[in-house]
XYZ file of C-alpha atoms in Angstrom:
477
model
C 67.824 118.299 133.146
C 70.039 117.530 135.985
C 73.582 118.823 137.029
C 75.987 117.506 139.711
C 78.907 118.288 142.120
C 80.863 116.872 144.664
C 81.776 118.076 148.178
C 83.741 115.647 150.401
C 82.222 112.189 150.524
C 79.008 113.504 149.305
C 77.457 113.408 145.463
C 74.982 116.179 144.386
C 72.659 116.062 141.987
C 70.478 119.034 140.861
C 67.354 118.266 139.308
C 64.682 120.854 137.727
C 61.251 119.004 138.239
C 58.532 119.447 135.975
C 55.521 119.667 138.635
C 56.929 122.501 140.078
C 59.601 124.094 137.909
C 62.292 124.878 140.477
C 65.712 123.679 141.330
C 65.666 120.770 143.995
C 68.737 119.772 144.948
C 69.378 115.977 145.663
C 72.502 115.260 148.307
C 73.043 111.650 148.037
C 75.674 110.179 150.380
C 77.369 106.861 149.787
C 75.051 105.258 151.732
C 72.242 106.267 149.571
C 70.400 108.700 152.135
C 68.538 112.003 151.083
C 70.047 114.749 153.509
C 68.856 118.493 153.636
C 65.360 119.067 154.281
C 64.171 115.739 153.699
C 65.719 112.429 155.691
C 64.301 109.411 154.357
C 66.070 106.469 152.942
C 65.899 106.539 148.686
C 64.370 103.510 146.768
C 67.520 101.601 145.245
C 67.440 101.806 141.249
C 69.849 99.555 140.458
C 71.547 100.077 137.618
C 68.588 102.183 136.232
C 68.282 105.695 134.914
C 65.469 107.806 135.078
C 63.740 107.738 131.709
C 65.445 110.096 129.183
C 68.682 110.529 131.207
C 72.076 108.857 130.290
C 74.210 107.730 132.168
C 77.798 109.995 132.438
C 80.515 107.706 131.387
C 82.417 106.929 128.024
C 80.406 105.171 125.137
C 81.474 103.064 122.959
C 81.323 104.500 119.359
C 84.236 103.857 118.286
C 83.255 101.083 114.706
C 86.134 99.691 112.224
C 85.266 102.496 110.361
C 86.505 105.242 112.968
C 89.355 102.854 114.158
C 90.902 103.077 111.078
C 90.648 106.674 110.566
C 92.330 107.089 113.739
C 94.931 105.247 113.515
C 95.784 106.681 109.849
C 94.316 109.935 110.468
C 96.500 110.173 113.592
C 99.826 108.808 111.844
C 99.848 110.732 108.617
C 100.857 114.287 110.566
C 104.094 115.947 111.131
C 106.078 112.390 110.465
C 105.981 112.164 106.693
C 107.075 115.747 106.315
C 109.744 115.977 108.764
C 111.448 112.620 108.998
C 112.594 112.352 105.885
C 115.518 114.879 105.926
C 116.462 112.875 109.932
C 116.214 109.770 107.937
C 118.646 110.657 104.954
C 120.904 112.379 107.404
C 121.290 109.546 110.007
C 121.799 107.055 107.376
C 123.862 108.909 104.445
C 122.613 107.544 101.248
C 118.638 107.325 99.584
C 118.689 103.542 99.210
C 119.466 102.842 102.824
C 117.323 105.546 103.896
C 114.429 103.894 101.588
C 115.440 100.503 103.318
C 114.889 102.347 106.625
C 111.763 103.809 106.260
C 110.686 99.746 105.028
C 111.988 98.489 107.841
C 110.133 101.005 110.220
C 107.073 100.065 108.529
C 107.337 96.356 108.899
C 108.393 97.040 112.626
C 105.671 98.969 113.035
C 103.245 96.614 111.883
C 104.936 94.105 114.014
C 104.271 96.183 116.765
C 100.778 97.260 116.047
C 100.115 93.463 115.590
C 101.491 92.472 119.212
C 99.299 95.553 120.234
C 96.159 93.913 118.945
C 96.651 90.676 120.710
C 97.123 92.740 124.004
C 94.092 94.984 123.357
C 91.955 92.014 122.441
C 93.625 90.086 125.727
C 93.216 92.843 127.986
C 89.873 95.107 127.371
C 90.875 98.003 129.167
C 91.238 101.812 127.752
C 94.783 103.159 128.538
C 97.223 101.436 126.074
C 100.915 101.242 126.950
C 100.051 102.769 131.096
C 97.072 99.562 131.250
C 99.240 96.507 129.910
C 102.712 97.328 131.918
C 100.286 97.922 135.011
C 98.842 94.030 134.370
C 102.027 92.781 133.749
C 104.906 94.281 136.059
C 102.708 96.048 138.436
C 102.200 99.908 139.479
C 105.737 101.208 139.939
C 106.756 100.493 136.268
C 103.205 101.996 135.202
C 103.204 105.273 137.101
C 106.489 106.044 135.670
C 105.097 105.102 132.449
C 102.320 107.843 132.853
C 104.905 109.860 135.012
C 106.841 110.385 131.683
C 103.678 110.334 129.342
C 103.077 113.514 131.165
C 105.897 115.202 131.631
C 107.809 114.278 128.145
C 106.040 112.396 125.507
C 102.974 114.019 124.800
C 104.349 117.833 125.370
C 107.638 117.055 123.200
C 105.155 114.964 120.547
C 102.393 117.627 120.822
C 105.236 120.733 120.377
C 107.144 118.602 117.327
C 103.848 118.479 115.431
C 103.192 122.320 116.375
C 106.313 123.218 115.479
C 105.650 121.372 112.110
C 102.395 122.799 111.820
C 104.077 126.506 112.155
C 106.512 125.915 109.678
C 104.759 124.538 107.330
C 102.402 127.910 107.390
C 104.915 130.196 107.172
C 107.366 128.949 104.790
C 105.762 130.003 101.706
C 105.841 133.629 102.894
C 109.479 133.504 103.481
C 110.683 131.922 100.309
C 110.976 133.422 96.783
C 111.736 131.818 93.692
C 110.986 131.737 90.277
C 108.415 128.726 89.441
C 108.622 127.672 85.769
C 105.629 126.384 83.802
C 103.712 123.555 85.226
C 104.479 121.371 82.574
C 108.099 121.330 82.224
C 108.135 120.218 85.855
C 106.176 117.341 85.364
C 108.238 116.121 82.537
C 111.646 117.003 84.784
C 109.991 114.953 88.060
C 108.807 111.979 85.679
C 112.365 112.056 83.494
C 115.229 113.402 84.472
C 115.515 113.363 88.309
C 114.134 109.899 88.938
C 117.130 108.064 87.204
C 119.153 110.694 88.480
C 118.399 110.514 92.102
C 118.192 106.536 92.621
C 121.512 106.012 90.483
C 124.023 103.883 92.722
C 121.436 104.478 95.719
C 123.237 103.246 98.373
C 126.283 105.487 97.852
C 127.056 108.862 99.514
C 128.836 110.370 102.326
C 129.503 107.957 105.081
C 127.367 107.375 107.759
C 128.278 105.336 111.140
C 126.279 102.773 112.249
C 125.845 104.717 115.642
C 123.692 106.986 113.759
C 121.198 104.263 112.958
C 119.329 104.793 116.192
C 118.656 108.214 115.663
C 117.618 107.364 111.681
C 114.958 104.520 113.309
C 113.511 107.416 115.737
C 112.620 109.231 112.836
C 111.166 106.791 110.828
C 109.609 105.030 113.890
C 107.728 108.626 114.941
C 106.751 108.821 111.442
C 104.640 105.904 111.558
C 104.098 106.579 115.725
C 99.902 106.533 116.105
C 99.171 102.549 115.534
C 98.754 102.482 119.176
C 96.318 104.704 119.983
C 93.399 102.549 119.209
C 94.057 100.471 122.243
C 93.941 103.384 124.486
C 90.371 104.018 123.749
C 89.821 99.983 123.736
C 86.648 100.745 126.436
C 84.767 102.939 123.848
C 85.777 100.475 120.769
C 82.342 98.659 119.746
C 83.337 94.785 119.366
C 86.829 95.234 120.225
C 87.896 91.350 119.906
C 87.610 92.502 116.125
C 87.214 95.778 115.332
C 90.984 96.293 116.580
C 93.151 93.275 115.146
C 91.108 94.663 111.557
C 91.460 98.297 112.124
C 95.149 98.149 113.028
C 95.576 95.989 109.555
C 94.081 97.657 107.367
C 95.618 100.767 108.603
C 99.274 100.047 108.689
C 99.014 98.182 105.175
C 97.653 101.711 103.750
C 100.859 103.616 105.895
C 103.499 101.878 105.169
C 102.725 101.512 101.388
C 101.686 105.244 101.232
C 104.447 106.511 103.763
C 107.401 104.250 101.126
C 105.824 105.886 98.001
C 105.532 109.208 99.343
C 109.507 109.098 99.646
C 109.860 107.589 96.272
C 108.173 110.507 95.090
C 110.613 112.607 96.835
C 113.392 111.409 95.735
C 112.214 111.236 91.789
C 111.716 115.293 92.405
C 114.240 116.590 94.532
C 118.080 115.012 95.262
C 119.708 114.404 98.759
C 121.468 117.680 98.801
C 118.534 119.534 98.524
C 116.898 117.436 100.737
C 118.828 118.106 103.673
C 118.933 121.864 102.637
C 115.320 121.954 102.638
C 113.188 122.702 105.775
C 110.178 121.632 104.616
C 110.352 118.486 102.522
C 106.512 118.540 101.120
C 106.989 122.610 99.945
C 110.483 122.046 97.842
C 108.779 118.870 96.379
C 105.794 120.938 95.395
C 107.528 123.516 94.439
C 109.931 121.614 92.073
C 106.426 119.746 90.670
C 103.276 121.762 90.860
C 104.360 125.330 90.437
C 101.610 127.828 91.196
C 99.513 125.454 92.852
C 102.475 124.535 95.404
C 100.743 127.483 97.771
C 98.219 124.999 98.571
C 100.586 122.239 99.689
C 101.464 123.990 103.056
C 97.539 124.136 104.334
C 96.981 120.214 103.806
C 100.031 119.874 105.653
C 99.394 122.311 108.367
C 95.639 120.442 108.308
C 97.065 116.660 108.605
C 99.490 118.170 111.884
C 96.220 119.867 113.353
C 94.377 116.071 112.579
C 96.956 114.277 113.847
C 97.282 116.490 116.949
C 93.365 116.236 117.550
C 93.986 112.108 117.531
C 96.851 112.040 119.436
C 95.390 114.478 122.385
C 91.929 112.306 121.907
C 93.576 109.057 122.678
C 95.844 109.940 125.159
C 93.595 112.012 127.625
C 92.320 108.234 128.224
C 95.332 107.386 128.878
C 95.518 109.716 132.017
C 91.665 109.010 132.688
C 92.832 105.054 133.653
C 95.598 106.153 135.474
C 93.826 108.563 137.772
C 91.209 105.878 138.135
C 93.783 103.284 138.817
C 94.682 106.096 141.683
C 98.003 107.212 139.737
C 97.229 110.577 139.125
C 94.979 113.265 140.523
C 91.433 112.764 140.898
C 89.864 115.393 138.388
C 91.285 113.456 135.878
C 89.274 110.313 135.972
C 86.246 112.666 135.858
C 83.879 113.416 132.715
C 81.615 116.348 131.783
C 78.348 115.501 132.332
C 76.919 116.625 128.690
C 79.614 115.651 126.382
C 80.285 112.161 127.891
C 84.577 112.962 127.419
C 87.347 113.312 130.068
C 87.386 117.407 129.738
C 90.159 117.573 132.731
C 92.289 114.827 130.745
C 92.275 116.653 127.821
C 93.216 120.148 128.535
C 95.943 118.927 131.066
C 98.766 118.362 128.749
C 98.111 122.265 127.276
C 100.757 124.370 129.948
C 103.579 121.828 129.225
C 103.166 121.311 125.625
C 104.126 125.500 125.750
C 106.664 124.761 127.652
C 108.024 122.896 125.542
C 107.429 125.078 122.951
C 110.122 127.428 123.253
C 112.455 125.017 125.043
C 114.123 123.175 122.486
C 114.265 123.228 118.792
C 112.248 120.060 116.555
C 115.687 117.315 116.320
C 116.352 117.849 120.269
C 112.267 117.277 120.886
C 112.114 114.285 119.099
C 114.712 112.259 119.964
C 114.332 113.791 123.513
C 110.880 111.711 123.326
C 112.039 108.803 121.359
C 113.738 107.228 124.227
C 110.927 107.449 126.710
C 108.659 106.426 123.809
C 110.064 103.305 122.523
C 111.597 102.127 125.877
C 108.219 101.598 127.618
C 106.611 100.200 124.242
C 109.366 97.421 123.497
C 108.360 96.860 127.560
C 105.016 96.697 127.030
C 105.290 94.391 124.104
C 107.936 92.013 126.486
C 105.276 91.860 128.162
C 102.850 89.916 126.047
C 105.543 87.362 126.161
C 105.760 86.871 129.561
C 101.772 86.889 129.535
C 102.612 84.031 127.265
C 104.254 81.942 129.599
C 102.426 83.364 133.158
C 98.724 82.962 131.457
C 99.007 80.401 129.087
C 95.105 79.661 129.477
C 94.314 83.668 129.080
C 91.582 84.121 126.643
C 93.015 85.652 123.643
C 90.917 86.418 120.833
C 93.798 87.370 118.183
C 97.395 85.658 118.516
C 100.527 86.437 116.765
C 103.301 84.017 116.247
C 105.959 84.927 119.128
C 108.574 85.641 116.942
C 106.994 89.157 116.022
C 106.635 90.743 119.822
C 110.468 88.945 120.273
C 111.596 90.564 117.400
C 109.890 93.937 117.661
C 110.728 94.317 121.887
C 114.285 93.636 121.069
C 114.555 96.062 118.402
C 113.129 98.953 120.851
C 115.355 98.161 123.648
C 118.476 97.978 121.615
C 117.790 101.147 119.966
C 116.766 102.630 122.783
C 120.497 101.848 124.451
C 122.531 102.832 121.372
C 120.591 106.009 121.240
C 122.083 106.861 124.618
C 126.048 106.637 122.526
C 124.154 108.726 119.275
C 122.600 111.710 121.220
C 123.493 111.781 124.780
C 122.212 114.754 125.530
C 118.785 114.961 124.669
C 118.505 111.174 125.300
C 120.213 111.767 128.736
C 118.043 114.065 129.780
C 115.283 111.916 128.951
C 116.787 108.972 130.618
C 117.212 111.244 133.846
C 113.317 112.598 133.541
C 112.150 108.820 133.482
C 114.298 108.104 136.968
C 112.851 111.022 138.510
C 109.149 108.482 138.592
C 110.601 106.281 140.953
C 110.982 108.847 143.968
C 107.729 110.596 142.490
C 105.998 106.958 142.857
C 106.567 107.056 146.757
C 106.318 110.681 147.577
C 102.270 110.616 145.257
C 101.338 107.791 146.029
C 102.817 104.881 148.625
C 103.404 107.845 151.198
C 99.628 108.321 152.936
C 100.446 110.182 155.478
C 100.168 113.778 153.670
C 99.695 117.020 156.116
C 96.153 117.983 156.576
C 96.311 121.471 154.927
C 97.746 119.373 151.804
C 94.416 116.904 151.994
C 92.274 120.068 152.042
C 93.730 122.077 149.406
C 93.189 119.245 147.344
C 90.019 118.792 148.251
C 89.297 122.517 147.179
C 91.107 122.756 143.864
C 88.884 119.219 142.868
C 85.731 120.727 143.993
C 86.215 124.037 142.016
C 87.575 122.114 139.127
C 84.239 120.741 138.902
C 82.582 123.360 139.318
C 84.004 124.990 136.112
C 84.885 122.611 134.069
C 81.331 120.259 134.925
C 82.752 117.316 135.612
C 81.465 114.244 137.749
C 82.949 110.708 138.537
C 81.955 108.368 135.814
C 78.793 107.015 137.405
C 79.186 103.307 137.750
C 81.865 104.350 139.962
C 80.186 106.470 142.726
């Protein structure tokens, strides 16, 4: 049994030996020299562990079985419950908002697809943060991570929440009378589905200004194809394990995800679409009577799933930056029994409250659309100009240029019109992204900190990993 710590330039390790059955305490300085009672210069292992000891750094477990229930397990949350309503109401009619949610799909694919050749290219944990970092250097990626921080993942994390909370409560605040099981089914089946898709692609008038905002919805609805490649480093046989899992995966969305709002649609009309705050109780409701009180803890469970994913692949995400020497150092560290990035994970946890109680779900999620898709449709421009830059880069899985063209394109241009649809929320967005630039020089170009700064640091890390017992990853000391 061994434990560690770290004081300065120095890395402890605390081992309980058998022979005598007492704590000794190993200081090991970079040099490799035993200092305390004993001063003698340690035989070099190598790479080697003492038998029965592992090694503290990430493993790779991730097989084409787990990939794919990430990436669906982490997709099929809030999105499919909430976007539907922002969908129908940004685009004003149930055919084009059927055409929408197709057209998200395929772009997602596209997406996930341009993502595959990257993560097979570049076989390095950290997703979006890792490829803008190889391909327009570290300013663009600490503002990447700078707004990963500060808006994405608190506004994505508090949409789900927010989701997750509504979806509990609203059975307890609504009261109706629920007729018999089976006259449902025959009204779902019958009536309402020639009803409801009857001259689909007429209703109140919608401007094409409003598309943007329609594509953010249907775009975070499928959001979570990514996340694979930001645990590439634990992925066993990445060159095909995540071209397959991504796939597979986004064949079984975007089929399931165009259904689901068939299904809707047969049940329920537009009106009551839009009048409903949660989509998935009114359908089940309208179509399973009685058993519609079980509908809201599934969905509450798929929000808590796809929270768990999205938290799990994006606390690697802030691992590689802090490694890359973008963010603290705590954050690059991992506890030295579970093997995960504990400081990574529970970072995100004060903002996500924040955000919380700052905004309602329609301001959050547009608010982190922009930031979202902006650095992804960069990311993806990237692989082109990889294209041209590396032409001899070894690249496992291809994709025909046209789909990383067409997909980057799409992004930015929504992205820009989203700035006429909502400029508010997207304003602010576009304002919190700027702020990285000045943030870029004042963390990290400027070196020349105060010395009380240096040592406070110093003392918040060391009793950081203390509590939380957490170590560099050791190939890295």
């Amino acid at each position: 049994m061994r434990n560690y710590f770290l004081k300065g330039e120095t890395f402890h390790k605390i081992y309980f030996i058998k022979d005598y059955g007492k704590p000794v305490v190993s200081t090991i300085s970079k040099g490799g020299y035993l200092q305390g009672n004993v001063n003698r210069r340690l035989p070099s292992l190598g790479n080697k562990e003492p038998p029965g000891q592992e090694k503290v750094q990430l493993k790779r477990k991730v097989t084409l079985l787990r990939g794919i229930s990430i990436i669906i397990g982490t997709i099929i949350g809030a999105g499919i419950f909430i976007s539907p309503k922002g969908v129908l109401q940004n685009t004003g009619s149930v055919g084009m908002s059927l055409t929408i949610w197709t057209v998200c799909g395929v772009l997602s694919l596209f997406g996930a697809l341009s993502y595959a050749e990257l993560g097979t290219s570049i076989k390095k944990s950290g997703g979006h943060y890792t490829y803008i970092l190889e391909v327009f250097g570290p300013l663009p990626a600490f503002v990447r991570v700078w707004v990963e921080l500060l808006i994405i993942r608190p506004a994505a994390t508090a949409v789900i929440s927010l989701a997750f909370g509504r979806y509990i409560l609203e059975p307890f605040f609504i009261q109706c009378e629920i007729p018999e099981l089976a006259i449902k089914l025959i009204t779902a089946v019958g009536l309402s589905q020639t009803q409801n898709f009857k001259d689909a692609f007429s209703g109140r008038d919608s401007s094409i200004t409003r598309l943007p905002l329609a594509f953010y919805y249907g775009m975070y609805a499928y959001a979570g194809w990514f996340y694979l490649n930001f645990v590439t480093e634990e992925v066993e046989n990445p060159e095909k394990t995540i071209p397959l899992a991504i796939c597979i995966s986004m064949a079984i969305v975007t089929i399931g995800y165009v259904l689901t709002n068939v299904a809707y649609f047969t049940t329920i009309n537009a009106e009551e679409l839009l009048l409903s705050n949660a989509v998935a109780v009114t359908f089940s409701e309208r179509l399973l009577g009685n058993f519609s009180l079980a509908v809201p803890i599934f969905v509450a469970l798929s929000c808590f799933g796809s929270m768990n994913g999205g938290v799990f692949a994006v606390s690697r995400l802030f691992y590689v930056a802090s490694r890359e020497g973008h963010l603290p150092e705590i954050l690059s560290m991992i506890h030295v029994r579970k093997h995960t990035p504990l400081p990574a994970v529970i970072v995100l946890h004060p903002l996500t409250m924040i955000m919380l109680f700052s905004g309602d779900l329609d301001s959050l999620l547009n608010f982190l659309s922009f930031a979202r898709w902006l650095f992804i449709g960069l990311a993806v421009a990237g692989l082109i100009y990889l294209r041209y830059k590396c032409p001899d880069m070894h690249r496992p899985f291809k994709v025909p240029l046209f789909i990383p063209a067409l997909f980057s394109f799409t992004c930015l241009f929504m992205v820009a019109l989203s700035l006429y649809s909502d400029p508010f929320s997207t304003g602010i967005g576009f304002i919190i992204t700027l702020t990285g630039v000045p943030a870029y020089y004042l963390f990290i170009i400027w070196d020349k900190k105060p010395k009380w700064f240096r040592i406070i640091s110093e003392r918040i890390t060391r009793t950081l990993q203390i509590i939380l017992e957490v170590v560099p990853e050791e190939d890295k000391l």
